[in-house]
Amino acid sequence: MKRHFSIFLLTIYLFSFTEVKEVLKFPALIEHYQEHKSENKNISIIGFIALHYLSGSQKDSDYEKDMKLPFKAHEISSVSFATQDLPKSFELNLAQTKKFFEEKNQNFHYAESFINPHLLSFFQPPELI
């Protein structure tokens, strides 16, 4: 169960950060590694990756197969359109603008004028009878 769950999480991780097309090229990577392994028994997976990814794109006999490996060729396929209809004339009437905010005197002190006198009748100190 842990193995299946870890494969599932790895799959989600790979598909979220890479293109699906590049992930689907991994069987070609394994097949190409096996071809190199049959030609040279001493090559390791690290040596294979260093040969194909770290040493640049060398044009050799299997150059076309090398370019079919994942993350070897970068393709950008995006199309963007920017259209804007500009008005023929633009006029701004400042006399007709509305005020969205009222200007008030900023007073942060306690003000007696805002207290309702009817509310004061409820809050009286206790009386001794």
XYZ file of C-alpha atoms in Angstrom:
129
model
C 0.000 0.000 0.000
C 2.836 2.394 0.840
C 4.486 1.670 -2.490
C 1.328 2.482 -4.460
C 0.758 5.630 -2.433
C 4.327 6.811 -2.986
C 4.040 6.140 -6.740
C 0.786 8.100 -6.738
C 2.402 11.068 -4.954
C 5.408 10.958 -7.284
C 3.082 10.962 -10.289
C 1.188 13.977 -8.977
C 4.477 15.772 -8.324
C 5.827 15.055 -11.808
C 2.636 16.063 -13.578
C 2.291 19.278 -11.602
C 5.729 20.687 -12.420
C 6.533 19.278 -15.843
C 4.783 19.004 -19.123
C 2.955 15.738 -19.625
C 4.659 15.351 -22.990
C 8.087 15.331 -21.324
C 7.029 12.812 -18.684
C 5.718 10.494 -21.389
C 9.205 10.427 -22.949
C 10.726 8.540 -19.979
C 10.332 5.120 -21.674
C 12.472 6.478 -24.531
C 15.091 7.465 -21.945
C 15.165 3.940 -20.497
C 15.274 2.363 -23.946
C 18.123 4.634 -25.051
C 20.034 3.846 -21.848
C 19.662 0.117 -22.559
C 21.057 0.667 -26.074
C 24.094 2.435 -24.623
C 24.439 -0.290 -21.990
C 24.509 -2.991 -24.700
C 27.249 -1.081 -26.570
C 29.292 -0.232 -23.479
C 28.927 -2.489 -20.414
C 30.803 -0.044 -18.138
C 28.439 2.916 -18.550
C 26.351 3.782 -15.493
C 23.117 5.736 -15.356
C 25.052 8.750 -14.032
C 27.505 8.507 -16.920
C 24.613 8.213 -19.372
C 22.927 11.319 -17.980
C 26.241 13.213 -17.963
C 26.854 12.187 -21.577
C 23.440 13.307 -22.819
C 22.555 16.242 -20.571
C 25.770 17.772 -19.215
C 28.102 17.633 -22.193
C 25.902 19.578 -24.603
C 24.254 18.399 -27.805
C 26.948 16.555 -29.715
C 26.008 15.580 -33.249
C 26.875 11.909 -33.396
C 25.307 8.853 -35.018
C 22.310 8.786 -32.641
C 21.689 12.546 -32.504
C 18.050 12.169 -33.580
C 17.407 9.666 -30.773
C 19.185 11.960 -28.329
C 16.856 14.820 -29.183
C 13.814 12.619 -28.463
C 14.890 12.210 -24.834
C 12.936 14.100 -22.180
C 13.979 17.694 -21.467
C 16.329 17.882 -24.470
C 14.286 20.119 -26.763
C 12.331 23.121 -25.587
C 9.157 23.963 -27.382
C 7.093 27.006 -26.683
C 3.611 26.908 -28.069
C 1.698 29.942 -26.978
C -0.402 32.393 -28.872
C -1.420 35.737 -27.485
C -3.551 38.441 -28.973
C -3.839 41.974 -27.697
C -6.582 44.108 -29.123
C -7.968 47.337 -27.821
C -10.587 49.632 -29.239
C -9.520 53.187 -28.606
C -12.224 55.836 -28.330
C -12.262 58.482 -31.035
C -12.562 61.286 -28.503
C -12.245 61.505 -24.760
C -13.719 64.259 -22.621
C -13.566 64.740 -18.866
C -16.101 66.969 -17.140
C -14.810 67.907 -13.714
C -17.926 69.909 -12.852
C -20.120 66.810 -12.953
C -17.992 64.559 -10.775
C -19.653 63.273 -7.626
C -18.104 63.163 -4.216
C -17.854 59.632 -2.969
C -16.596 60.582 0.485
C -17.703 63.392 2.717
C -15.020 65.452 4.310
C -15.473 65.507 8.071
C -13.551 67.138 10.820
C -11.293 64.478 12.280
C -11.889 64.521 16.028
C -10.745 61.545 18.041
C -11.543 63.028 21.474
C -14.528 62.164 23.612
C -17.449 64.403 22.693
C -20.440 64.999 24.947
C -22.648 66.067 22.074
C -22.894 62.522 20.708
C -24.342 60.962 23.866
C -28.105 60.664 24.023
C -29.370 62.151 27.306
C -32.014 59.408 27.616
C -29.283 56.784 27.876
C -27.757 58.561 30.881
C -30.902 58.016 32.937
C -30.362 54.238 32.917
C -26.794 54.360 34.180
C -27.026 55.878 37.650
C -25.049 54.966 40.740
C -26.842 52.845 43.339
C -28.864 54.744 45.922
C -29.115 54.088 49.636
C -32.669 54.014 50.867
